[in-house]
Coordinates of N, CA, C and O in Angstrom, one line a residue:
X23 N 161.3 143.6 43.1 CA 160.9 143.6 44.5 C 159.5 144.3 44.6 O 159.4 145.5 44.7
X24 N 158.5 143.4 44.4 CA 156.8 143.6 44.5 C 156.8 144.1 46.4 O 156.6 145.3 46.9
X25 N 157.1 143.3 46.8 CA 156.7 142.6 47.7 C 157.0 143.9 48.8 O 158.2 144.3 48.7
X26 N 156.3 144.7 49.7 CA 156.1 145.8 49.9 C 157.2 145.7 51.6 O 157.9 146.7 52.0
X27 N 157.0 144.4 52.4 CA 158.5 144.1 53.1 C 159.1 143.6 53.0 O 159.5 143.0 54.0
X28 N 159.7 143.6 51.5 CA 161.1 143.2 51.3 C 161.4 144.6 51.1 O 162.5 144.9 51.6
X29 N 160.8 145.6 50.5 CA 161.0 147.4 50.2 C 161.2 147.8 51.3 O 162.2 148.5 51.5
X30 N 160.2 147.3 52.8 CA 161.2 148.0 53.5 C 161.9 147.2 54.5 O 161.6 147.5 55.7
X31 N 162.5 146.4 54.4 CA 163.6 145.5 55.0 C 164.7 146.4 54.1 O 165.7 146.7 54.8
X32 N 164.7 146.8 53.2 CA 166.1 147.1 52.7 C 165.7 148.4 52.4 O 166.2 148.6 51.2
X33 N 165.0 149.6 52.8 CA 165.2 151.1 53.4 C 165.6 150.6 54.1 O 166.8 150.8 54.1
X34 N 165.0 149.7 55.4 CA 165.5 149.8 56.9 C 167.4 150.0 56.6 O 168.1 150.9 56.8
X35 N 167.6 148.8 56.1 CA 169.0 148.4 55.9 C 169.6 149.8 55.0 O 170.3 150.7 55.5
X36 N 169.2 149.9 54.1 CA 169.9 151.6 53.3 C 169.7 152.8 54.7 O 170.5 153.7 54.9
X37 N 169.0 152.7 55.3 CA 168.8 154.0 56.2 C 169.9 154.0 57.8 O 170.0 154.9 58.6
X38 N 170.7 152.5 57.6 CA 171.6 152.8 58.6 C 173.1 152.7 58.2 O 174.1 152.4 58.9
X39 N 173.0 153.1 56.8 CA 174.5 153.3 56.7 C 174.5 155.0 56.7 O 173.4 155.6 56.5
X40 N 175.5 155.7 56.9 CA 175.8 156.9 57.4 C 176.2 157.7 55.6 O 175.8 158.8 55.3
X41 N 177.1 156.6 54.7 CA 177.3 157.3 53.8 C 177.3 156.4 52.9 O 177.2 155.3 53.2
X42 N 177.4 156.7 51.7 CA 177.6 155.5 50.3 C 178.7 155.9 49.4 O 178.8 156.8 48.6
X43 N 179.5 154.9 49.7 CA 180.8 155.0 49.1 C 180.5 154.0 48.1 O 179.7 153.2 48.5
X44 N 180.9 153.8 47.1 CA 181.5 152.5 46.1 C 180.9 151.2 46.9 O 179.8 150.7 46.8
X45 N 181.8 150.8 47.8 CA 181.9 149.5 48.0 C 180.6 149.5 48.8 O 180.3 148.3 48.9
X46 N 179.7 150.2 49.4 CA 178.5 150.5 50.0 C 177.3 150.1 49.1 O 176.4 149.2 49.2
X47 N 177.5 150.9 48.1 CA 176.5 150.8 46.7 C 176.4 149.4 46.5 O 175.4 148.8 46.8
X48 N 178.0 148.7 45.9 CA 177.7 147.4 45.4 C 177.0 146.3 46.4 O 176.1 145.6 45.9
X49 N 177.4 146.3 47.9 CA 177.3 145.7 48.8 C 175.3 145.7 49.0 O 174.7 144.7 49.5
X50 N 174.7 147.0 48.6 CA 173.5 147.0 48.7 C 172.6 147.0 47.9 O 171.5 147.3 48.2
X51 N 173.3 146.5 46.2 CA 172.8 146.5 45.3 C 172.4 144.5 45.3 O 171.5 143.8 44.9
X52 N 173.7 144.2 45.8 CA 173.4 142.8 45.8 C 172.2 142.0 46.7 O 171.4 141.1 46.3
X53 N 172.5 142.7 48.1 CA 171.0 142.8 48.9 C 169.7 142.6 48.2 O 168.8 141.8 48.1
X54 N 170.1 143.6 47.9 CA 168.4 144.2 47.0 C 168.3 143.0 45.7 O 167.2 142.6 45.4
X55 N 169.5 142.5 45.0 CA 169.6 141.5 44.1 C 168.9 140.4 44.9 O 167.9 140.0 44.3
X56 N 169.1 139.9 45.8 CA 169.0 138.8 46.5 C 167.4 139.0 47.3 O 166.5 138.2 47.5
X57 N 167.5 140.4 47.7 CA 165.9 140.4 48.5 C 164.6 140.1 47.2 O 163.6 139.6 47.5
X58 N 165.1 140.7 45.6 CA 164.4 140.2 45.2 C 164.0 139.1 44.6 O 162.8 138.9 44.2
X59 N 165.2 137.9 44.5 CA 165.2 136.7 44.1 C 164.2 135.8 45.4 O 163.4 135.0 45.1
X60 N 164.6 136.3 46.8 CA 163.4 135.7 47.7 C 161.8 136.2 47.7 O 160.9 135.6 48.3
X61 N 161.7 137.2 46.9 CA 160.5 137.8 46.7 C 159.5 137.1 45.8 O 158.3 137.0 45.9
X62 N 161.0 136.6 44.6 CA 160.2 135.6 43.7 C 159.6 134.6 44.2 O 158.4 134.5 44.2
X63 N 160.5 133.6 44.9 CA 160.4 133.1 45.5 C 159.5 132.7 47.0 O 159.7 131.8 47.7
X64 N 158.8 133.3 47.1 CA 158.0 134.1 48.3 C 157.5 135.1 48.8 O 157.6 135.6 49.9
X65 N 156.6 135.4 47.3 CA 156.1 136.4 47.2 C 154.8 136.7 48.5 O 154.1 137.7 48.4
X66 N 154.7 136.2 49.2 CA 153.6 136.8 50.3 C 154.4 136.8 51.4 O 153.8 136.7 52.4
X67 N 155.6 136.8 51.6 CA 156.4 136.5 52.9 C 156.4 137.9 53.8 O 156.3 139.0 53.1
X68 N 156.4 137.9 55.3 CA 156.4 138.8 55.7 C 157.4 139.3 56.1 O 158.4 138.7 55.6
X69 N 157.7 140.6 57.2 CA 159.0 141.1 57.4 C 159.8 140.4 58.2 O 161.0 140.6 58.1
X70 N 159.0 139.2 59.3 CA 159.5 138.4 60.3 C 160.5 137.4 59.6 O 161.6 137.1 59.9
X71 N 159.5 137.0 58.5 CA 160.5 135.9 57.5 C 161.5 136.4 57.1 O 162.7 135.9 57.1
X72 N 161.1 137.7 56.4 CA 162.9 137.9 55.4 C 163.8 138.6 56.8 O 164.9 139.2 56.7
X73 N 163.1 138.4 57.7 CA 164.0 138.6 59.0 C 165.0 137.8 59.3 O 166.2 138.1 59.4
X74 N 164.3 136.4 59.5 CA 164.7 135.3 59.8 C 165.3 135.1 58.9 O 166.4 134.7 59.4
X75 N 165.4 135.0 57.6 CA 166.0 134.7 56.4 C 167.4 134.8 56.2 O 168.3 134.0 55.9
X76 N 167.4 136.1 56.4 CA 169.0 137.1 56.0 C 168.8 138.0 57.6 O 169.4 139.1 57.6
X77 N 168.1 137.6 58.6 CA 169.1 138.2 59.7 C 168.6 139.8 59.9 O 168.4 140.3 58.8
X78 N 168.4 140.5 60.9 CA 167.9 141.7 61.3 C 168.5 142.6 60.5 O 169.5 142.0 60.1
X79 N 168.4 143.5 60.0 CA 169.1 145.0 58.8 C 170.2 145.5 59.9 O 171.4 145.7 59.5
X80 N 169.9 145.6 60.8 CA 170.7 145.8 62.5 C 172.1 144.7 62.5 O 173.1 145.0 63.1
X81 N 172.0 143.9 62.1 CA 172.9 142.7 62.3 C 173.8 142.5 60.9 O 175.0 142.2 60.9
X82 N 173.0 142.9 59.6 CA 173.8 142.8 58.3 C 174.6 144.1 58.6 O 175.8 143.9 58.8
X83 N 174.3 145.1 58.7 CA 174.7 146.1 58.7 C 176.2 146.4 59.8 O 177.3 147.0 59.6
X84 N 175.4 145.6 61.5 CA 177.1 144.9 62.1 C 178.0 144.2 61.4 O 179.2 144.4 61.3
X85 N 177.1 143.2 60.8 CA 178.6 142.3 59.9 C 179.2 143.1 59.0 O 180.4 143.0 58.8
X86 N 178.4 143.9 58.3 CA 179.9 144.6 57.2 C 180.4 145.2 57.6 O 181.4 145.4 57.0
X87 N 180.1 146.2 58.9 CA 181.6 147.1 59.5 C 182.2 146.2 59.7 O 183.3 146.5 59.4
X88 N 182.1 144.9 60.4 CA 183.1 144.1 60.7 C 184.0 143.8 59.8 O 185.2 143.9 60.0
X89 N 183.4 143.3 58.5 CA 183.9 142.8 57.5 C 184.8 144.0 57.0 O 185.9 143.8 56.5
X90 N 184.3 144.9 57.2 CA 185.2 146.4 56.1 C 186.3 147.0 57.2 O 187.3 147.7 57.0
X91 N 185.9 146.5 58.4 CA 187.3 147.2 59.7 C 186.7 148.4 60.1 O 186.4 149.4 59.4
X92 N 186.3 148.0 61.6 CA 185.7 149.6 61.9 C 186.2 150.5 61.7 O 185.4 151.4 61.3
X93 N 187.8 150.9 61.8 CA 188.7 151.9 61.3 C 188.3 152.1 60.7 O 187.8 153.2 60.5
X94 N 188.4 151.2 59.8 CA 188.7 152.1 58.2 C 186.9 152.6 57.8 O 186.5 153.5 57.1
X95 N 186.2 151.8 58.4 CA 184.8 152.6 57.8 C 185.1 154.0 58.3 O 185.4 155.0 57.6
X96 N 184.9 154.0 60.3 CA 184.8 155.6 61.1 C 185.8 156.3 60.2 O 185.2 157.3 60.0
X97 N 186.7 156.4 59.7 CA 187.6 157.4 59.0 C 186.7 158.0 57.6 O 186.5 159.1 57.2
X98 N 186.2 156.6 57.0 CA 185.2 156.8 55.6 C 184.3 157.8 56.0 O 184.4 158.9 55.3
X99 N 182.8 157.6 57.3 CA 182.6 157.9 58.1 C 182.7 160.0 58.3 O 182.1 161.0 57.8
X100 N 183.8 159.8 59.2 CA 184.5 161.2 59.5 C 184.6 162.2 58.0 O 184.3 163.3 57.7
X101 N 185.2 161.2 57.3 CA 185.5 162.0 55.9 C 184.3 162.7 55.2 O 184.3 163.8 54.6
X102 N 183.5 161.8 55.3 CA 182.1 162.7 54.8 C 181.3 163.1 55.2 O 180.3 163.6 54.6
X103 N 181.7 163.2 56.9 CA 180.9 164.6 57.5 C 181.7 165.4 57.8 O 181.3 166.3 58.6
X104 N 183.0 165.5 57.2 CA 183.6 166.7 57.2 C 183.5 167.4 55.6 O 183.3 168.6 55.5
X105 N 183.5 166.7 54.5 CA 182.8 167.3 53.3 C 181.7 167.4 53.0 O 181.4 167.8 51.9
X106 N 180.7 167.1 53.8 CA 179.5 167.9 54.2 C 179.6 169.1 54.4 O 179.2 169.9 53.5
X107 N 180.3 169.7 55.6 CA 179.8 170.5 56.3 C 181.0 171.5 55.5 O 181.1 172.8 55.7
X108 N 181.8 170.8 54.9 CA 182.7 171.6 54.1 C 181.7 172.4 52.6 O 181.6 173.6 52.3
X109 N 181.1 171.3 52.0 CA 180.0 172.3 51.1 C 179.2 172.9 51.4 O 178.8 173.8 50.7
X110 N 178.4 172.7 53.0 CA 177.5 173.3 53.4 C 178.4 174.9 53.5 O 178.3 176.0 53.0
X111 N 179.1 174.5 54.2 CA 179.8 176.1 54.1 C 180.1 176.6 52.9 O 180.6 177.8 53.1
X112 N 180.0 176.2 51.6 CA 180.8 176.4 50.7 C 179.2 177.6 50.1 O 179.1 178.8 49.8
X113 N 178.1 176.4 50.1 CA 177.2 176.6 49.9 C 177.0 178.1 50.5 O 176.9 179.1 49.7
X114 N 176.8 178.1 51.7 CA 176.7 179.4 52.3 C 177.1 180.9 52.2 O 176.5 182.0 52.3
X115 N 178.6 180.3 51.8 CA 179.1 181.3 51.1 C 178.9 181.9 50.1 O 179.1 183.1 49.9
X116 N 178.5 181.1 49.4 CA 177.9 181.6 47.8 C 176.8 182.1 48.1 O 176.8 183.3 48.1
X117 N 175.9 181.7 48.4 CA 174.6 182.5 48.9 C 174.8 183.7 49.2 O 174.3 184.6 48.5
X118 N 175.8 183.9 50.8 CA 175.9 185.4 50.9 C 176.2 186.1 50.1 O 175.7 187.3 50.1
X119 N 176.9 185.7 49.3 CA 177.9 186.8 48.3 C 176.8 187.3 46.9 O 176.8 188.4 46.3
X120 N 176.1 186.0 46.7 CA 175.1 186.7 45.9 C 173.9 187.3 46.0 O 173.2 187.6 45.1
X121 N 173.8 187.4 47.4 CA 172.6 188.5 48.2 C 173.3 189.7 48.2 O 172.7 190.8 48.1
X122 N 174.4 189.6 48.2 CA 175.4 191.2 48.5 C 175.0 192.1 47.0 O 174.6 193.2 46.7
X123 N 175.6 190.5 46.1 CA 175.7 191.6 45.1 C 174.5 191.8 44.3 O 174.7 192.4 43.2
X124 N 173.4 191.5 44.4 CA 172.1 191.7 44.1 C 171.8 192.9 45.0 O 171.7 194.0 44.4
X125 N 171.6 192.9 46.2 CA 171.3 193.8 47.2 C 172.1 195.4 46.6 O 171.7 196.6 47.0
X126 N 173.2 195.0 45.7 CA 174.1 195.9 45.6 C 173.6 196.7 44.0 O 173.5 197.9 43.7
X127 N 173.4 195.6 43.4 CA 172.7 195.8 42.0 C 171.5 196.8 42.2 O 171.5 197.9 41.7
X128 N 170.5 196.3 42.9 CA 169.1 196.7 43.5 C 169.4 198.5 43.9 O 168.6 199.4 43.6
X129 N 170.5 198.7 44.5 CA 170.9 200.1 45.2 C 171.2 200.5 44.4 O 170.3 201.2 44.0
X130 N 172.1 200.4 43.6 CA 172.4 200.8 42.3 C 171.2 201.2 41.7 O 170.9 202.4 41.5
X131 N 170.5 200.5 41.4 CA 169.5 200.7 40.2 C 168.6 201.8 40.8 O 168.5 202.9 40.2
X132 N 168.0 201.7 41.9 CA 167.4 203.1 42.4 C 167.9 204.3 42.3 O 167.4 205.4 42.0
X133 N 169.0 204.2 42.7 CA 169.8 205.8 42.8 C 169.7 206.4 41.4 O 169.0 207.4 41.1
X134 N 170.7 205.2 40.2 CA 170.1 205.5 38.8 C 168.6 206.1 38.5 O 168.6 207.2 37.9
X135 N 167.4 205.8 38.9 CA 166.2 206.0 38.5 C 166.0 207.0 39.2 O 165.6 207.9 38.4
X136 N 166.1 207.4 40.8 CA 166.2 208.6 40.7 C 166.8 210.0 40.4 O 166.4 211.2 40.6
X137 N 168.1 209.2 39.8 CA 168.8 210.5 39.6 C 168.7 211.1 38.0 O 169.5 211.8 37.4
X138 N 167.8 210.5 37.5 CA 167.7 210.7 36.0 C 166.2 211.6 36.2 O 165.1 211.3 36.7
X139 N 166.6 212.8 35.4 CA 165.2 213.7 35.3 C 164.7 213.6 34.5 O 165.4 213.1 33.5
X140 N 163.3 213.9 34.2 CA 162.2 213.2 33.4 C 161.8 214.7 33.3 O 161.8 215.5 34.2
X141 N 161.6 215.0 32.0 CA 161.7 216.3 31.3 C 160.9 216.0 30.0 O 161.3 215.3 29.1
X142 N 159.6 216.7 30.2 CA 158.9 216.5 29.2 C 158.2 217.3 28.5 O 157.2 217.7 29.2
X143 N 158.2 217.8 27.1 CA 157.6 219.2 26.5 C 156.9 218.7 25.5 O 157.1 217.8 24.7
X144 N 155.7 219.7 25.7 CA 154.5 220.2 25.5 C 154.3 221.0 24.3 O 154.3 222.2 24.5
X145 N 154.2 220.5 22.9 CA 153.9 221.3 21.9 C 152.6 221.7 21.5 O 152.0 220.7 20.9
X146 N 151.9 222.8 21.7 CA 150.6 223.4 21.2 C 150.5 223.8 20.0 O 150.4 225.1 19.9
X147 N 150.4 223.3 18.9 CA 150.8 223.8 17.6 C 148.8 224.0 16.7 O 148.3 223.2 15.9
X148 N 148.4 225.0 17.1 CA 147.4 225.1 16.2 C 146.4 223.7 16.1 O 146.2 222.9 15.2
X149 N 146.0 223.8 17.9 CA 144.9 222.8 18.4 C 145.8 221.2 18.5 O 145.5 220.5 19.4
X150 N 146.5 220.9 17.9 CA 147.4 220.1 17.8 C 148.4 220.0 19.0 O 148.9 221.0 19.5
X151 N 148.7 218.6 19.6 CA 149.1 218.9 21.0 C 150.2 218.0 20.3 O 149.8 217.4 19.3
X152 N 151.8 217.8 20.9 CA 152.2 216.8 20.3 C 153.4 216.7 21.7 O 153.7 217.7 22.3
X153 N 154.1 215.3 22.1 CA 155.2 215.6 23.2 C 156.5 214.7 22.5 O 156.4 213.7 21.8
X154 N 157.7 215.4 23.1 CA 158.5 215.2 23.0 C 159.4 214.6 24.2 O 160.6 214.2 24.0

């Protein structure tokens, strides 16, 4: 796919599915099979044409929820913005915990540094200066 709107006829179309499951991938892999077989085929065509061709991105994208059962997509749907926001939190969590224990390390290590005395002698041995 040269052809710079047939690339984005099918962002358009990839940018309104919500998530990609399996059957999503293959379904948009074939698209893209197909947008580029018309590309060959028509290689200067514009966005109006592969409009008219295969139908608004708006309209494919109605027919396969139809085709897949709106149910069962909105539940697909639901499911993966709830393990979203399930990693996002997960994510979060880990973050704090390793600010703590860095923050924790860091306290640590000062107290160490200052509580360690620095004690240093001075030998004058016949013009000879030497430290220990």
């Amino acid at each position: 796919m040269k052809n710079k709107d047939c690339i984005l006829y099918y962002r358009t179309l990839k940018g309104l599915f919500p998530f990609m499951g399996i059957k999503e991938i293959k379904f948009l892999r074939d698209v893209k099979m197909q947008l580029r077989d018309f590309s060959i085929l028509h290689p200067n065509c514009t966005y109006k044409e592969i409009s008219a061709y295969f139908g608004l991105p708006e309209e494919i994208f109605k027919d396969y929820i139809n085709s897949q059962g709106v149910e069962s997509f909105s539940h697909k749907a639901i499911f993966h913005k709830k393990l979203h926001l399930f990693l996002d939190f997960l994510i979060l969590i880990v973050i704090v915990i390793v600010l703590f224990i860095v923050s924790f390390y860091v306290k640590v290590y000062k107290e160490f540094e200052h509580s360690q005395e620095h004690i240093s002698e001075t030998i004058i041995d016949k013009g000879v200066v030497t430290y220990d």
